[in-house]
Coordinates of C-alpha atoms (C1' of nucleotides) in Angstrom, one line a residue:
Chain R
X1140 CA 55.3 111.6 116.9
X1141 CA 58.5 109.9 117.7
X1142 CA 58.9 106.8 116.3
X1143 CA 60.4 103.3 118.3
X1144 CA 61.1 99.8 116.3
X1145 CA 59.4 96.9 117.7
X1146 CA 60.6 93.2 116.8
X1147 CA 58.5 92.5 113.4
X1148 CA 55.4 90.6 113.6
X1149 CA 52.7 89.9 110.4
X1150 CA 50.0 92.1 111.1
X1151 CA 47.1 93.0 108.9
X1152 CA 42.9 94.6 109.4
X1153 CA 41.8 90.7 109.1
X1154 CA 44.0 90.0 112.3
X1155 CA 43.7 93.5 114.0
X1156 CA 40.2 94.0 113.5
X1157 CA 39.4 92.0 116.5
X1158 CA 41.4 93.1 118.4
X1159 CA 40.8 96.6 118.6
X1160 CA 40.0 98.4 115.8
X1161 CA 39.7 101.8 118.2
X1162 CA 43.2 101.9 118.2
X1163 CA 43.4 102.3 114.3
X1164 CA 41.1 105.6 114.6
X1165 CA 42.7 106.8 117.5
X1166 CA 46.1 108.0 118.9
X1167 CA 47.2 108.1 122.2
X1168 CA 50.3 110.2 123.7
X1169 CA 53.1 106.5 123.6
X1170 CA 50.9 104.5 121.7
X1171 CA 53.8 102.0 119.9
X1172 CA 54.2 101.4 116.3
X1173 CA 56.2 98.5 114.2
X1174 CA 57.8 100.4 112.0
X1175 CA 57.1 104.3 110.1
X1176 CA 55.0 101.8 107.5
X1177 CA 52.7 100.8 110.2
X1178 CA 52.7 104.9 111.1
X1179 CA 51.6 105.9 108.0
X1180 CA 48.9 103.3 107.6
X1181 CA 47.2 104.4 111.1
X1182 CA 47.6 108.3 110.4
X1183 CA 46.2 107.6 106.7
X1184 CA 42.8 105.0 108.4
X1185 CA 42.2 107.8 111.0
X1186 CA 42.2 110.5 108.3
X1187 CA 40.1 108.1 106.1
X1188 CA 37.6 107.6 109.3
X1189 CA 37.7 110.8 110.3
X1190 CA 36.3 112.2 106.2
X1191 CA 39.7 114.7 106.4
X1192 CA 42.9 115.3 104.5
X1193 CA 46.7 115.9 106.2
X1194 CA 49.3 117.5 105.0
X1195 CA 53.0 115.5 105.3
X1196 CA 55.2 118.8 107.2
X1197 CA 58.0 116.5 108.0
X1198 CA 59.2 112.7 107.6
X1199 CA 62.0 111.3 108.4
X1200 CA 63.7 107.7 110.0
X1201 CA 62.6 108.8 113.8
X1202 CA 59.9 111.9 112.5
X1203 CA 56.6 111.6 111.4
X1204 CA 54.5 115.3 111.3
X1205 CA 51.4 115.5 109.5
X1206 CA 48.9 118.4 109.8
X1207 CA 45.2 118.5 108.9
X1208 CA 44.1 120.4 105.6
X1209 CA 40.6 120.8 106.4
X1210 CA 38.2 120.8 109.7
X1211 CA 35.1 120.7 109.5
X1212 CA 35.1 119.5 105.8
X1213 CA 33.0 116.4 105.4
X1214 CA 31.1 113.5 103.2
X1215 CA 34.0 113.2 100.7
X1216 CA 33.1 111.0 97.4
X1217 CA 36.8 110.0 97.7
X1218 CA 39.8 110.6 100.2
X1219 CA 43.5 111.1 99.0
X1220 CA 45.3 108.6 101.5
X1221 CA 42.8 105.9 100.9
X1222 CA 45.6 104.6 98.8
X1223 CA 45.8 100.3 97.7
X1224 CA 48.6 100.2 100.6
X1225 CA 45.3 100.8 103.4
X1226 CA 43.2 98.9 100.7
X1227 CA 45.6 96.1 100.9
X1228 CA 45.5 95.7 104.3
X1229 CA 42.3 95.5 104.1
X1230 CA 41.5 93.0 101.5
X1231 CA 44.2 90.9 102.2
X1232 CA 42.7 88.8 104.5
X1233 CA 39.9 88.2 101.8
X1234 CA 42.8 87.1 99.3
X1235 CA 43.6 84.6 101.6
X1236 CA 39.9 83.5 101.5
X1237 CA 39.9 83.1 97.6
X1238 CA 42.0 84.7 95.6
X1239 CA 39.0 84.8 93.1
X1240 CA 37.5 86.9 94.6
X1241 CA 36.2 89.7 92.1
X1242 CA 37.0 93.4 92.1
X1243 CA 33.3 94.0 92.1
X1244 CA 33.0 92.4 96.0
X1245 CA 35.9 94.1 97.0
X1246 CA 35.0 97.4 96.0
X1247 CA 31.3 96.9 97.4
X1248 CA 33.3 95.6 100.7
X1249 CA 35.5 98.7 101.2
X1250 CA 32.7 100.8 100.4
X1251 CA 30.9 99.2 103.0
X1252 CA 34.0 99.6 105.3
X1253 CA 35.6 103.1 104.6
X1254 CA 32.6 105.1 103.3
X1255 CA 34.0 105.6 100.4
X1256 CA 33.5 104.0 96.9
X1257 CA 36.8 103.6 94.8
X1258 CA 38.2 103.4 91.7
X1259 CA 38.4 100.0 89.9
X1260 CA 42.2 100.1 89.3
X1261 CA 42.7 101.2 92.3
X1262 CA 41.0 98.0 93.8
X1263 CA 42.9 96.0 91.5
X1264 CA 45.9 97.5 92.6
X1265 CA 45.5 96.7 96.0
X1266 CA 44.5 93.1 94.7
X1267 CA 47.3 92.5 92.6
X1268 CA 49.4 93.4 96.0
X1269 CA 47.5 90.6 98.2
X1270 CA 47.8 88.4 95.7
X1271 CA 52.0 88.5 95.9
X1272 CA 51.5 88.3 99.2
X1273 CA 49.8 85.0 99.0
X1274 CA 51.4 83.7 96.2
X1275 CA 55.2 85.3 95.9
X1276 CA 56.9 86.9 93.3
X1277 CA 55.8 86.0 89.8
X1278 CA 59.1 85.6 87.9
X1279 CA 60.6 84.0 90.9
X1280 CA 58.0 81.4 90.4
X1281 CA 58.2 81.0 86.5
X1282 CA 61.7 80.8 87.5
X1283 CA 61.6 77.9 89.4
X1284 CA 60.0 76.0 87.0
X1285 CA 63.2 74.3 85.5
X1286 CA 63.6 72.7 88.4
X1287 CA 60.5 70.5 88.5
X1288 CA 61.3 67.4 86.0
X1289 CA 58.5 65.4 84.6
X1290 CA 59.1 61.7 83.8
X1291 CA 56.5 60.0 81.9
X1292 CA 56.2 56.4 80.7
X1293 CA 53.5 55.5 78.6
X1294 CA 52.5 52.6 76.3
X1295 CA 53.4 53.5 72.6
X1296 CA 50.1 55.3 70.9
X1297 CA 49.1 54.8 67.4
X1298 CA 48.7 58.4 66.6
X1299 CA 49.3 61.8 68.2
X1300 CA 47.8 64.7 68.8
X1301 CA 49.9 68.3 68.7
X1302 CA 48.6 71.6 69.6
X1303 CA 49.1 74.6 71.1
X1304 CA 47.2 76.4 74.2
X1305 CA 48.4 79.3 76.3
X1306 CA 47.4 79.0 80.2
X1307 CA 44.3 81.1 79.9
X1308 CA 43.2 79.0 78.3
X1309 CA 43.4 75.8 80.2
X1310 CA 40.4 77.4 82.4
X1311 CA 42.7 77.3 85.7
X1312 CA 41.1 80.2 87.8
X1313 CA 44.6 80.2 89.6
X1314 CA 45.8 84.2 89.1
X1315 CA 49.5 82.5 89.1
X1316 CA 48.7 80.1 85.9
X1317 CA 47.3 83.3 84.6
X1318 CA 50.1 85.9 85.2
X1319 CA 52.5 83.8 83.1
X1320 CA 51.8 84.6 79.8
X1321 CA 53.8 81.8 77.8
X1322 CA 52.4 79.4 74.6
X1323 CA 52.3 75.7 75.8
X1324 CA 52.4 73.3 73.0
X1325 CA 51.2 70.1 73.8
X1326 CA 51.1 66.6 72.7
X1327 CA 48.1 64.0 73.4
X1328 CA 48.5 60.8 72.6
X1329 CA 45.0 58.7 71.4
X1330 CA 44.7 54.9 72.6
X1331 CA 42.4 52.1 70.9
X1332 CA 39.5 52.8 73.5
X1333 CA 39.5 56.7 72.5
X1334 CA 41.8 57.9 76.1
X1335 CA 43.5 60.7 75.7
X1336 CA 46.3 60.8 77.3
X1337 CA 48.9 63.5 77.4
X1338 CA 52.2 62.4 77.1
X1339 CA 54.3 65.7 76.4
X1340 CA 54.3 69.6 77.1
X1341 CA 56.6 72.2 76.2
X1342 CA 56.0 76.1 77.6
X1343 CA 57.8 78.5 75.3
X1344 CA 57.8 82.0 74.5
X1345 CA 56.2 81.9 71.0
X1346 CA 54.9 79.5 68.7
X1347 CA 57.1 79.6 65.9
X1348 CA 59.0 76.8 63.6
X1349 CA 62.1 76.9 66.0
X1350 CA 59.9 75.9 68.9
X1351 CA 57.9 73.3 67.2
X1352 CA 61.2 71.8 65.6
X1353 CA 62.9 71.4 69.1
X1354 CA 59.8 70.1 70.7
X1355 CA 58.9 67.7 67.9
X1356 CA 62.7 66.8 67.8
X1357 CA 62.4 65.6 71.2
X1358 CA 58.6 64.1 71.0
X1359 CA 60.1 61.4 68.3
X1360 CA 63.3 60.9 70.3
X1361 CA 61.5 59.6 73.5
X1362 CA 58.2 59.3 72.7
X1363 CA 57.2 58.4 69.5
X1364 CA 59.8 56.3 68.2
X1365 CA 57.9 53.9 66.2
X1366 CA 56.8 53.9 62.5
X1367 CA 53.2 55.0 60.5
X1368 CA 52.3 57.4 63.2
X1369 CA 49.3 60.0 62.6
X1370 CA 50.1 63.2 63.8
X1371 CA 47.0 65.4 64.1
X1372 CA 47.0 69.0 64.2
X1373 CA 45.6 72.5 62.6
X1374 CA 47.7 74.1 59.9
X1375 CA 49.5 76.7 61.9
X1376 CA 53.1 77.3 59.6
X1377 CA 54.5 77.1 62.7
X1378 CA 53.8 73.2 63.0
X1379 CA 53.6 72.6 59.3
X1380 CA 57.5 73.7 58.7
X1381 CA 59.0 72.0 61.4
X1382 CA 56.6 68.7 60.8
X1383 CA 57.8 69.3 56.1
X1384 CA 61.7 68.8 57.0
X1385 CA 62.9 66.2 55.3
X1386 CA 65.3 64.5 57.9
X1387 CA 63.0 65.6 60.8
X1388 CA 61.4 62.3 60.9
X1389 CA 58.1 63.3 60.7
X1390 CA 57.0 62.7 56.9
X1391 CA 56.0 59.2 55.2
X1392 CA 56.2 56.5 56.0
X1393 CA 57.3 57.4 59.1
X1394 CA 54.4 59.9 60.1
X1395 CA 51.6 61.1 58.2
X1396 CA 49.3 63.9 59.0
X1397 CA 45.6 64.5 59.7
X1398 CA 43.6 68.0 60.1
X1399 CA 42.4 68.6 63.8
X1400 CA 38.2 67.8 63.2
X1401 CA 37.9 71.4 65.8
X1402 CA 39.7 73.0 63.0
X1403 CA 38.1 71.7 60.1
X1404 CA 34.4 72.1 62.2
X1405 CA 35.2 76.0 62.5
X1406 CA 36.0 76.5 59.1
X1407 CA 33.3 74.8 58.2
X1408 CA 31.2 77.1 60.4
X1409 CA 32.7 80.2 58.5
X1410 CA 30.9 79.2 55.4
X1411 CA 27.7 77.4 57.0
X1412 CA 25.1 78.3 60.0
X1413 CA 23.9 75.7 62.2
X1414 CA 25.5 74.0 64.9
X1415 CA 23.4 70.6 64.0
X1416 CA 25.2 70.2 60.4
X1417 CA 28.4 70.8 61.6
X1418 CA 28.1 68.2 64.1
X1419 CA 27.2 65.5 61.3
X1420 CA 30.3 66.7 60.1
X1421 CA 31.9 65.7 63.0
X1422 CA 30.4 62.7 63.8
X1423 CA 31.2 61.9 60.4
X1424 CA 35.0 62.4 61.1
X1425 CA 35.1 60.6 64.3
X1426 CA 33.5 57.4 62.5
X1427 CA 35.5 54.5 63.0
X1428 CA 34.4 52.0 60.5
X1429 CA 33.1 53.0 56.8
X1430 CA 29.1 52.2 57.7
X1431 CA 29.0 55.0 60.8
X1432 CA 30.6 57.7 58.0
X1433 CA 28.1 56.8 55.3
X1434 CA 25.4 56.8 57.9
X1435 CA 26.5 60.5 58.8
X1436 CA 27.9 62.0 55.5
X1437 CA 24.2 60.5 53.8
X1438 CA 22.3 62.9 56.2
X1439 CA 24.6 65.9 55.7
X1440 CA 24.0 65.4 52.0
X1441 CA 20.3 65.5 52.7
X1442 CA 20.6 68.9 54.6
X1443 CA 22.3 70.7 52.0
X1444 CA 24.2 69.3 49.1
X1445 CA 27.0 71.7 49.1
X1446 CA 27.9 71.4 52.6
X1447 CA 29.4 67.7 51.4
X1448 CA 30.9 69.1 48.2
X1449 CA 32.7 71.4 50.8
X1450 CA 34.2 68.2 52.8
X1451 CA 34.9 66.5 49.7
X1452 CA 37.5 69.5 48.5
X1453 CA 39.6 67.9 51.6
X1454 CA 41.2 64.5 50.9
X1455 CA 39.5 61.9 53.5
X1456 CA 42.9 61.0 54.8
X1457 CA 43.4 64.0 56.1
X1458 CA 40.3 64.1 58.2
X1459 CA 38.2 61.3 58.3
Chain F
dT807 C1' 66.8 125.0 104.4
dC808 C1' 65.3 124.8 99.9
dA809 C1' 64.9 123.7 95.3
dA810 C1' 65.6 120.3 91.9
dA811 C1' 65.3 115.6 90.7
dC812 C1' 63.3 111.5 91.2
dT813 C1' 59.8 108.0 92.6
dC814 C1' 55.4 106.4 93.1
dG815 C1' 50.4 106.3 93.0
dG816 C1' 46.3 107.2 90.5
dT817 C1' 43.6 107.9 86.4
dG818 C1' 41.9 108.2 81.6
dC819 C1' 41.9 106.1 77.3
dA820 C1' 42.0 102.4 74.4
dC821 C1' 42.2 97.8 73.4
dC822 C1' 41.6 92.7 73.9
dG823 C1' 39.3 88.5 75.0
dG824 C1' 35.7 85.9 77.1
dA825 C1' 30.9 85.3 78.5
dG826 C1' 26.2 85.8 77.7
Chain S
dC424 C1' 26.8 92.1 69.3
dT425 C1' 27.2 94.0 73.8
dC426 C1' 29.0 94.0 78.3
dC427 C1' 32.5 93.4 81.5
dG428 C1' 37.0 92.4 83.5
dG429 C1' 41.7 93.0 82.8
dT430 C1' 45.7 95.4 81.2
dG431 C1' 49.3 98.6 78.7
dC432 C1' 50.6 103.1 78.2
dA433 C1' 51.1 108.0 78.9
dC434 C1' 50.5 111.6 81.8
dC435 C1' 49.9 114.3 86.0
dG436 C1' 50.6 115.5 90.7
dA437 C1' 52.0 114.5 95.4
dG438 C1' 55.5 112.9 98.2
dT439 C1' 60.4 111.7 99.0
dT440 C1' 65.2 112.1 98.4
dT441 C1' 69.3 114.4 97.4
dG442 C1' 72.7 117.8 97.2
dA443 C1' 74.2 122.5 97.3

DNA sequence: TCAAACTCGGTGCACCGGAG
DNA sequence: CTCCGGTGCACCGAGTTTGA
């Protein structure tokens, strides 16, 4: 078929599918095309509809010559040119729907649509596809990020807290949070009235002592400027170097240091089973005044003697 | 025109992490 | 602990491009 260029337009099945989807299973001596893309998608859908293979004889900028392989041959499990362009086209519109979508529905839907049920990566192929279609280019995107500036102004907090989460984990179901696979270490500050707040982030490549130095460098700089704060965190070496240097600003008197209570509650569940005694633990650790800890170290020592021998191998500045 | 080189799509295998 | 979704990697084969 000779091939003529038509001014571009967006078109996809979600928007075509009204309108005549005969004219995706069958040709017609003139029938117009966009481009040879738009071609190839309609010779591949009728071959798909019509349960047979072509062969590509010739191709070219004006040519397009495909021959059938097979007549008569029919009820396929799969079919060649069911490729994740034509499963693209497809889906796409339900991308655009929610991008959540799972691979599970969209296989079932194409199944339901072509005849035919297809791989898993091949679905997720096609997926990945409409999702840069709705979203853009990944690294473009991470790329931009320099650009957006955060200002923050907060009132001074009596302790800190410093960790270190990586976007999966921060339970966004937003597939561009999850492409970029960075650390972000994070600082939360902790008010009188238990508010968290947080007051500083920092996205970087790794979590080593370099990247802990320059963000904790700049955390006391504009943040934290003030003396006797607690900084909380777990013992990664990563923190703990950059946190030990001497004229970093963050050892006594000006700072002092405290185990995160998630962190000590995990080990703690390494060497004991039960949920309930390691949440006396923690209430323990959360008490504010002496009486509340008592009240909740006194009924952990009446579980199991040992389990308070094992908090008391921790100095009680360090996590109480 | 044809063969070689190259590109791209698809898949199997293995592994990881989260959820139940 | 198992199951499931997601992903990296290597490999194969089909399709496309290139150059003689």
């Amino acid at each position: 078929m000779r091939l003529e260029r038509l001014p571009d337009v967006e078109s996809d099945f979600g928007d075509r599918d009204s309108q005549d989807t005969a004219s995706l299973t069958e040709f017609q001596v003139g029938q117009q095309f966009q481009n040879k893309e738009e071609v190839v998608l309609c010779v591949k859908t009728y071959s798909i509809y019509h349960r047979v293979e072509y062969k590509v004889m010739e191709s070219d900028h004006d040519t397009y010559y495909d021959k059938c392989k097979e007549f008569g041959n029919s009820c396929r499990r799969d079919h060649r040119k069911l490729d994740y362009h034509v499963i693209f086209a497809f889906i796409l519109p339900m991308i655009k729907a929610d991008a959540a979508v799972s691979i599970k529905v969209l296989q079932n839907a194409t199944e339901a649509h072509f005849g035919f049920r297809l791989t898993y990566r091949r679905v997720w192929l096609a997926k990945q596809k409409a999702v840069v279609q709705k979203y853009g280019n990944w690294e473009e995107a991470y790329n931009e990020l320099p650009r957006w500036v955060l200002s923050v102004k907060i009132m001074m907090p009596g302790s800190i807290e410093v960790l270190k989460t990586s976007p999966m984990q921060v339970g966004d179901q937003d597939p561009f949070v999850r492409k970029i696979w960075k650390t972000l270490l994070v600082a939360i500050a902790h008010d009188g009235n238990s508010n968290t707040v947080h007051i500083a982030f920092f996205l970087v490549g790794g979590e080593n002592a370099e990247s802990w130095s320059f963000f904790l460098s700049h955390l006391l700089q504009h943040m934290t400027p003030q003396q006797s704060i607690l900084v909380i965190s777990d013992r990664n070496n990563g923190i703990k170097a950059a946190l030990e240097v001497l004229d970093g600003g963050w050892v006594p008197p000006a700072a002092y240091r405290a185990f995160r209570i998630k962190h000590v509650a995990a080990n703690f569940t390494l060497s004991f089973k039960g949920k309930d005694a390691m949440r006396l633990l923690v209430n323990a650790a959360y008490a504010k005044i002496e009486v509340d800890f008592d009240y909740w170290f006194d009924i952990l020592r009446t579980e199991d003697l040992t389990m308070c021998d094992w908090a008391n191998m921790m100095e009680y500045d360090k996590w109480t």
